[in-house]
Amino acid sequence: ILDPYVRAQSYGMPGVCVDGMDVEAVYHAALTATERARTGKGPTFIECQTYRYFGHYTGERHMKMNYRSQEEVDRWKLRDPIKIWAARMMESGLCAQEDIEAIDAEVNIEIDRGVEFARSSPPPNPAEALDCMYAVPYPNTPAWGVEP
């Protein structure tokens, strides 16, 4: 089975595939799944098909790992869900450009605070790297750089 959302059926749950670049499609899929779970009908697997604008890590460009063209990335950026949703909100009269700019400013402040918090925090303890990774702790699995 190639599609993850189809594989969910083998675990006894419905699966749904949505356009992850469409805010409304993701919202409605999540709303349906939440209602299903809250009424005791169990989980729903949601596959959101989307596009990653940047590589897996920052060194890809320097290593000339060009597995996709800039034109491809630019085409996908035209479907940017945040920009499209903002445009829809303004077109429908639910908000103005100034509202979008105010939200952007608030988000940027929150990001700056998060970055500052991360930079001023002590590094994480390597011994805790696997904490909460497994429902039942996996035996004899030390964190990287920590002697068992």
JSON list of C-alpha atoms in Angstrom, two decimals:
[
{"chain": "A", "resi": 1, "resn": "ILE", "atom": "CA", "xyz": [0.00, 0.00, 0.00]},
{"chain": "A", "resi": 2, "resn": "LEU", "atom": "CA", "xyz": [1.63, 3.21, -1.15]},
{"chain": "A", "resi": 3, "resn": "ASP", "atom": "CA", "xyz": [-0.76, 5.75, 0.32]},
{"chain": "A", "resi": 4, "resn": "PRO", "atom": "CA", "xyz": [-0.37, 6.22, 4.10]},
{"chain": "A", "resi": 5, "resn": "TYR", "atom": "CA", "xyz": [-4.01, 7.20, 4.57]},
{"chain": "A", "resi": 6, "resn": "VAL", "atom": "CA", "xyz": [-5.12, 3.86, 3.05]},
{"chain": "A", "resi": 7, "resn": "ARG", "atom": "CA", "xyz": [-2.78, 1.97, 5.37]},
{"chain": "A", "resi": 8, "resn": "ALA", "atom": "CA", "xyz": [-4.69, 3.40, 8.35]},
{"chain": "A", "resi": 9, "resn": "GLN", "atom": "CA", "xyz": [-7.52, 0.97, 7.58]},
{"chain": "A", "resi": 10, "resn": "SER", "atom": "CA", "xyz": [-5.29, -1.93, 8.59]},
{"chain": "A", "resi": 11, "resn": "TYR", "atom": "CA", "xyz": [-5.16, -0.35, 12.06]},
{"chain": "A", "resi": 12, "resn": "GLY", "atom": "CA", "xyz": [-8.93, -0.18, 12.27]},
{"chain": "A", "resi": 13, "resn": "MET", "atom": "CA", "xyz": [-9.30, 3.52, 11.66]},
{"chain": "A", "resi": 14, "resn": "PRO", "atom": "CA", "xyz": [-10.43, 5.60, 8.73]},
{"chain": "A", "resi": 15, "resn": "GLY", "atom": "CA", "xyz": [-7.87, 7.51, 6.75]},
{"chain": "A", "resi": 16, "resn": "VAL", "atom": "CA", "xyz": [-8.34, 10.65, 4.73]},
{"chain": "A", "resi": 17, "resn": "CYS", "atom": "CA", "xyz": [-6.02, 12.45, 2.34]},
{"chain": "A", "resi": 18, "resn": "VAL", "atom": "CA", "xyz": [-6.31, 16.23, 1.96]},
{"chain": "A", "resi": 19, "resn": "ASP", "atom": "CA", "xyz": [-4.50, 19.01, 0.15]},
{"chain": "A", "resi": 20, "resn": "GLY", "atom": "CA", "xyz": [-2.21, 20.24, 2.90]},
{"chain": "A", "resi": 21, "resn": "MET", "atom": "CA", "xyz": [-1.82, 23.53, 1.06]},
{"chain": "A", "resi": 22, "resn": "ASP", "atom": "CA", "xyz": [-5.55, 24.25, 1.50]},
{"chain": "A", "resi": 23, "resn": "VAL", "atom": "CA", "xyz": [-6.29, 25.68, 4.95]},
{"chain": "A", "resi": 24, "resn": "GLU", "atom": "CA", "xyz": [-10.02, 24.96, 4.70]},
{"chain": "A", "resi": 25, "resn": "ALA", "atom": "CA", "xyz": [-9.51, 21.34, 3.60]},
{"chain": "A", "resi": 26, "resn": "VAL", "atom": "CA", "xyz": [-7.16, 20.70, 6.53]},
{"chain": "A", "resi": 27, "resn": "TYR", "atom": "CA", "xyz": [-9.53, 22.43, 8.94]},
{"chain": "A", "resi": 28, "resn": "HIS", "atom": "CA", "xyz": [-12.55, 20.39, 7.84]},
{"chain": "A", "resi": 29, "resn": "ALA", "atom": "CA", "xyz": [-10.60, 17.10, 7.95]},
{"chain": "A", "resi": 30, "resn": "ALA", "atom": "CA", "xyz": [-9.36, 17.92, 11.46]},
{"chain": "A", "resi": 31, "resn": "LEU", "atom": "CA", "xyz": [-12.85, 19.00, 12.57]},
{"chain": "A", "resi": 32, "resn": "THR", "atom": "CA", "xyz": [-14.38, 15.74, 11.33]},
{"chain": "A", "resi": 33, "resn": "ALA", "atom": "CA", "xyz": [-11.63, 13.69, 12.98]},
{"chain": "A", "resi": 34, "resn": "THR", "atom": "CA", "xyz": [-12.00, 15.58, 16.26]},
{"chain": "A", "resi": 35, "resn": "GLU", "atom": "CA", "xyz": [-15.77, 15.11, 16.32]},
{"chain": "A", "resi": 36, "resn": "ARG", "atom": "CA", "xyz": [-15.29, 11.40, 15.58]},
{"chain": "A", "resi": 37, "resn": "ALA", "atom": "CA", "xyz": [-12.81, 11.02, 18.44]},
{"chain": "A", "resi": 38, "resn": "ARG", "atom": "CA", "xyz": [-14.90, 13.02, 20.91]},
{"chain": "A", "resi": 39, "resn": "THR", "atom": "CA", "xyz": [-17.93, 10.82, 20.25]},
{"chain": "A", "resi": 40, "resn": "GLY", "atom": "CA", "xyz": [-15.92, 7.72, 21.15]},
{"chain": "A", "resi": 41, "resn": "LYS", "atom": "CA", "xyz": [-15.44, 6.44, 17.62]},
{"chain": "A", "resi": 42, "resn": "GLY", "atom": "CA", "xyz": [-11.65, 6.47, 17.83]},
{"chain": "A", "resi": 43, "resn": "PRO", "atom": "CA", "xyz": [-8.83, 8.09, 15.91]},
{"chain": "A", "resi": 44, "resn": "THR", "atom": "CA", "xyz": [-8.65, 9.17, 12.29]},
{"chain": "A", "resi": 45, "resn": "PHE", "atom": "CA", "xyz": [-5.47, 9.24, 10.22]},
{"chain": "A", "resi": 46, "resn": "ILE", "atom": "CA", "xyz": [-5.12, 12.49, 8.27]},
{"chain": "A", "resi": 47, "resn": "GLU", "atom": "CA", "xyz": [-2.54, 12.68, 5.49]},
{"chain": "A", "resi": 48, "resn": "CYS", "atom": "CA", "xyz": [-1.91, 16.28, 4.50]},
{"chain": "A", "resi": 49, "resn": "GLN", "atom": "CA", "xyz": [-0.11, 16.41, 1.17]},
{"chain": "A", "resi": 50, "resn": "THR", "atom": "CA", "xyz": [2.03, 19.50, 1.12]},
{"chain": "A", "resi": 51, "resn": "TYR", "atom": "CA", "xyz": [5.34, 20.82, -0.19]},
{"chain": "A", "resi": 52, "resn": "ARG", "atom": "CA", "xyz": [8.56, 21.56, 1.62]},
{"chain": "A", "resi": 53, "resn": "TYR", "atom": "CA", "xyz": [10.03, 24.86, 0.38]},
{"chain": "A", "resi": 54, "resn": "PHE", "atom": "CA", "xyz": [13.44, 24.22, 1.89]},
{"chain": "A", "resi": 55, "resn": "GLY", "atom": "CA", "xyz": [15.67, 21.16, 1.95]},
{"chain": "A", "resi": 56, "resn": "HIS", "atom": "CA", "xyz": [16.06, 18.69, 4.76]},
{"chain": "A", "resi": 57, "resn": "TYR", "atom": "CA", "xyz": [19.02, 20.64, 6.09]},
{"chain": "A", "resi": 58, "resn": "THR", "atom": "CA", "xyz": [20.85, 23.87, 5.31]},
{"chain": "A", "resi": 59, "resn": "GLY", "atom": "CA", "xyz": [23.88, 22.23, 3.68]},
{"chain": "A", "resi": 60, "resn": "GLU", "atom": "CA", "xyz": [22.01, 20.84, 0.69]},
{"chain": "A", "resi": 61, "resn": "ARG", "atom": "CA", "xyz": [22.59, 23.87, -1.51]},
{"chain": "A", "resi": 62, "resn": "HIS", "atom": "CA", "xyz": [26.30, 23.98, -0.68]},
{"chain": "A", "resi": 63, "resn": "MET", "atom": "CA", "xyz": [26.63, 20.31, -1.57]},
{"chain": "A", "resi": 64, "resn": "LYS", "atom": "CA", "xyz": [24.86, 20.96, -4.89]},
{"chain": "A", "resi": 65, "resn": "MET", "atom": "CA", "xyz": [22.09, 18.51, -4.04]},
{"chain": "A", "resi": 66, "resn": "ASN", "atom": "CA", "xyz": [19.73, 19.97, -6.62]},
{"chain": "A", "resi": 67, "resn": "TYR", "atom": "CA", "xyz": [17.00, 17.36, -6.77]},
{"chain": "A", "resi": 68, "resn": "ARG", "atom": "CA", "xyz": [14.43, 19.98, -7.68]},
{"chain": "A", "resi": 69, "resn": "SER", "atom": "CA", "xyz": [14.59, 23.20, -9.64]},
{"chain": "A", "resi": 70, "resn": "GLN", "atom": "CA", "xyz": [14.06, 26.70, -8.32]},
{"chain": "A", "resi": 71, "resn": "GLU", "atom": "CA", "xyz": [11.19, 26.95, -10.82]},
{"chain": "A", "resi": 72, "resn": "GLU", "atom": "CA", "xyz": [9.47, 24.00, -9.10]},
{"chain": "A", "resi": 73, "resn": "VAL", "atom": "CA", "xyz": [9.85, 25.63, -5.68]},
{"chain": "A", "resi": 74, "resn": "ASP", "atom": "CA", "xyz": [8.58, 28.94, -7.05]},
{"chain": "A", "resi": 75, "resn": "ARG", "atom": "CA", "xyz": [5.52, 27.23, -8.56]},
{"chain": "A", "resi": 76, "resn": "TRP", "atom": "CA", "xyz": [4.65, 25.71, -5.21]},
{"chain": "A", "resi": 77, "resn": "LYS", "atom": "CA", "xyz": [5.16, 29.01, -3.41]},
{"chain": "A", "resi": 78, "resn": "LEU", "atom": "CA", "xyz": [2.32, 30.41, -5.51]},
{"chain": "A", "resi": 79, "resn": "ARG", "atom": "CA", "xyz": [0.11, 28.00, -3.53]},
{"chain": "A", "resi": 80, "resn": "ASP", "atom": "CA", "xyz": [1.39, 29.21, -0.15]},
{"chain": "A", "resi": 81, "resn": "PRO", "atom": "CA", "xyz": [-1.52, 28.47, 2.22]},
{"chain": "A", "resi": 82, "resn": "ILE", "atom": "CA", "xyz": [-0.86, 31.44, 4.49]},
{"chain": "A", "resi": 83, "resn": "LYS", "atom": "CA", "xyz": [-0.84, 33.95, 1.63]},
{"chain": "A", "resi": 84, "resn": "ILE", "atom": "CA", "xyz": [-3.87, 32.36, -0.03]},
{"chain": "A", "resi": 85, "resn": "TRP", "atom": "CA", "xyz": [-5.84, 32.30, 3.24]},
{"chain": "A", "resi": 86, "resn": "ALA", "atom": "CA", "xyz": [-4.97, 35.93, 3.97]},
{"chain": "A", "resi": 87, "resn": "ALA", "atom": "CA", "xyz": [-6.14, 36.92, 0.48]},
{"chain": "A", "resi": 88, "resn": "ARG", "atom": "CA", "xyz": [-9.40, 34.97, 0.94]},
{"chain": "A", "resi": 89, "resn": "MET", "atom": "CA", "xyz": [-10.04, 36.66, 4.27]},
{"chain": "A", "resi": 90, "resn": "MET", "atom": "CA", "xyz": [-9.51, 40.11, 2.77]},
{"chain": "A", "resi": 91, "resn": "GLU", "atom": "CA", "xyz": [-11.57, 39.34, -0.36]},
{"chain": "A", "resi": 92, "resn": "SER", "atom": "CA", "xyz": [-14.47, 38.20, 1.82]},
{"chain": "A", "resi": 93, "resn": "GLY", "atom": "CA", "xyz": [-14.27, 41.36, 3.91]},
{"chain": "A", "resi": 94, "resn": "LEU", "atom": "CA", "xyz": [-13.49, 39.50, 7.13]},
{"chain": "A", "resi": 95, "resn": "CYS", "atom": "CA", "xyz": [-10.30, 41.51, 7.61]},
{"chain": "A", "resi": 96, "resn": "ALA", "atom": "CA", "xyz": [-8.21, 44.25, 6.05]},
{"chain": "A", "resi": 97, "resn": "GLN", "atom": "CA", "xyz": [-4.56, 44.39, 5.00]},
{"chain": "A", "resi": 98, "resn": "GLU", "atom": "CA", "xyz": [-3.81, 46.21, 8.26]},
{"chain": "A", "resi": 99, "resn": "ASP", "atom": "CA", "xyz": [-5.22, 43.26, 10.23]},
{"chain": "A", "resi": 100, "resn": "ILE", "atom": "CA", "xyz": [-2.97, 40.83, 8.36]},
{"chain": "A", "resi": 101, "resn": "GLU", "atom": "CA", "xyz": [0.04, 43.08, 8.99]},
{"chain": "A", "resi": 102, "resn": "ALA", "atom": "CA", "xyz": [-0.82, 43.28, 12.71]},
{"chain": "A", "resi": 103, "resn": "ILE", "atom": "CA", "xyz": [-1.05, 39.48, 12.91]},
{"chain": "A", "resi": 104, "resn": "ASP", "atom": "CA", "xyz": [2.29, 39.16, 11.09]},
{"chain": "A", "resi": 105, "resn": "ALA", "atom": "CA", "xyz": [3.87, 41.59, 13.56]},
{"chain": "A", "resi": 106, "resn": "GLU", "atom": "CA", "xyz": [2.51, 39.64, 16.55]},
{"chain": "A", "resi": 107, "resn": "VAL", "atom": "CA", "xyz": [3.77, 36.37, 15.09]},
{"chain": "A", "resi": 108, "resn": "ASN", "atom": "CA", "xyz": [7.22, 37.85, 14.45]},
{"chain": "A", "resi": 109, "resn": "ILE", "atom": "CA", "xyz": [7.40, 39.06, 18.05]},
{"chain": "A", "resi": 110, "resn": "GLU", "atom": "CA", "xyz": [6.47, 35.59, 19.28]},
{"chain": "A", "resi": 111, "resn": "ILE", "atom": "CA", "xyz": [9.11, 34.01, 17.03]},
{"chain": "A", "resi": 112, "resn": "ASP", "atom": "CA", "xyz": [11.75, 36.46, 18.28]},
{"chain": "A", "resi": 113, "resn": "ARG", "atom": "CA", "xyz": [10.84, 35.62, 21.88]},
{"chain": "A", "resi": 114, "resn": "GLY", "atom": "CA", "xyz": [11.10, 31.90, 21.13]},
{"chain": "A", "resi": 115, "resn": "VAL", "atom": "CA", "xyz": [14.50, 32.31, 19.50]},
{"chain": "A", "resi": 116, "resn": "GLU", "atom": "CA", "xyz": [15.76, 34.40, 22.42]},
{"chain": "A", "resi": 117, "resn": "PHE", "atom": "CA", "xyz": [14.44, 31.81, 24.90]},
{"chain": "A", "resi": 118, "resn": "ALA", "atom": "CA", "xyz": [16.22, 29.02, 23.01]},
{"chain": "A", "resi": 119, "resn": "ARG", "atom": "CA", "xyz": [19.49, 30.95, 22.81]},
{"chain": "A", "resi": 120, "resn": "SER", "atom": "CA", "xyz": [19.44, 31.86, 26.51]},
{"chain": "A", "resi": 121, "resn": "SER", "atom": "CA", "xyz": [18.48, 28.37, 27.70]},
{"chain": "A", "resi": 122, "resn": "PRO", "atom": "CA", "xyz": [21.03, 25.77, 28.73]},
{"chain": "A", "resi": 123, "resn": "PRO", "atom": "CA", "xyz": [21.59, 22.97, 26.22]},
{"chain": "A", "resi": 124, "resn": "PRO", "atom": "CA", "xyz": [19.40, 19.90, 26.74]},
{"chain": "A", "resi": 125, "resn": "ASN", "atom": "CA", "xyz": [20.72, 16.99, 28.76]},
{"chain": "A", "resi": 126, "resn": "PRO", "atom": "CA", "xyz": [21.70, 14.21, 26.29]},
{"chain": "A", "resi": 127, "resn": "ALA", "atom": "CA", "xyz": [20.64, 11.63, 28.88]},
{"chain": "A", "resi": 128, "resn": "GLU", "atom": "CA", "xyz": [17.05, 12.81, 28.40]},
{"chain": "A", "resi": 129, "resn": "ALA", "atom": "CA", "xyz": [17.06, 12.58, 24.58]},
{"chain": "A", "resi": 130, "resn": "LEU", "atom": "CA", "xyz": [14.88, 9.48, 24.49]},
{"chain": "A", "resi": 131, "resn": "ASP", "atom": "CA", "xyz": [12.57, 10.44, 27.35]},
{"chain": "A", "resi": 132, "resn": "CYS", "atom": "CA", "xyz": [8.94, 10.17, 26.25]},
{"chain": "A", "resi": 133, "resn": "MET", "atom": "CA", "xyz": [9.93, 8.83, 22.83]},
{"chain": "A", "resi": 134, "resn": "TYR", "atom": "CA", "xyz": [8.35, 5.43, 23.45]},
{"chain": "A", "resi": 135, "resn": "ALA", "atom": "CA", "xyz": [5.15, 4.59, 25.32]},
{"chain": "A", "resi": 136, "resn": "VAL", "atom": "CA", "xyz": [7.12, 1.88, 27.10]},
{"chain": "A", "resi": 137, "resn": "PRO", "atom": "CA", "xyz": [10.82, 2.70, 27.50]},
{"chain": "A", "resi": 138, "resn": "TYR", "atom": "CA", "xyz": [12.92, 0.76, 25.04]},
{"chain": "A", "resi": 139, "resn": "PRO", "atom": "CA", "xyz": [15.49, -1.29, 26.98]},
{"chain": "A", "resi": 140, "resn": "ASN", "atom": "CA", "xyz": [19.22, -0.64, 26.57]},
{"chain": "A", "resi": 141, "resn": "THR", "atom": "CA", "xyz": [18.77, 2.40, 24.36]},
{"chain": "A", "resi": 142, "resn": "PRO", "atom": "CA", "xyz": [21.14, 5.09, 25.60]},
{"chain": "A", "resi": 143, "resn": "ALA", "atom": "CA", "xyz": [20.96, 8.58, 24.17]},
{"chain": "A", "resi": 144, "resn": "TRP", "atom": "CA", "xyz": [23.69, 9.59, 21.75]},
{"chain": "A", "resi": 145, "resn": "GLY", "atom": "CA", "xyz": [26.87, 10.54, 23.57]},
{"chain": "A", "resi": 146, "resn": "VAL", "atom": "CA", "xyz": [25.73, 9.08, 26.88]},
{"chain": "A", "resi": 147, "resn": "GLU", "atom": "CA", "xyz": [27.33, 5.96, 28.23]},
{"chain": "A", "resi": 148, "resn": "PRO", "atom": "CA", "xyz": [24.82, 3.20, 29.16]}
]
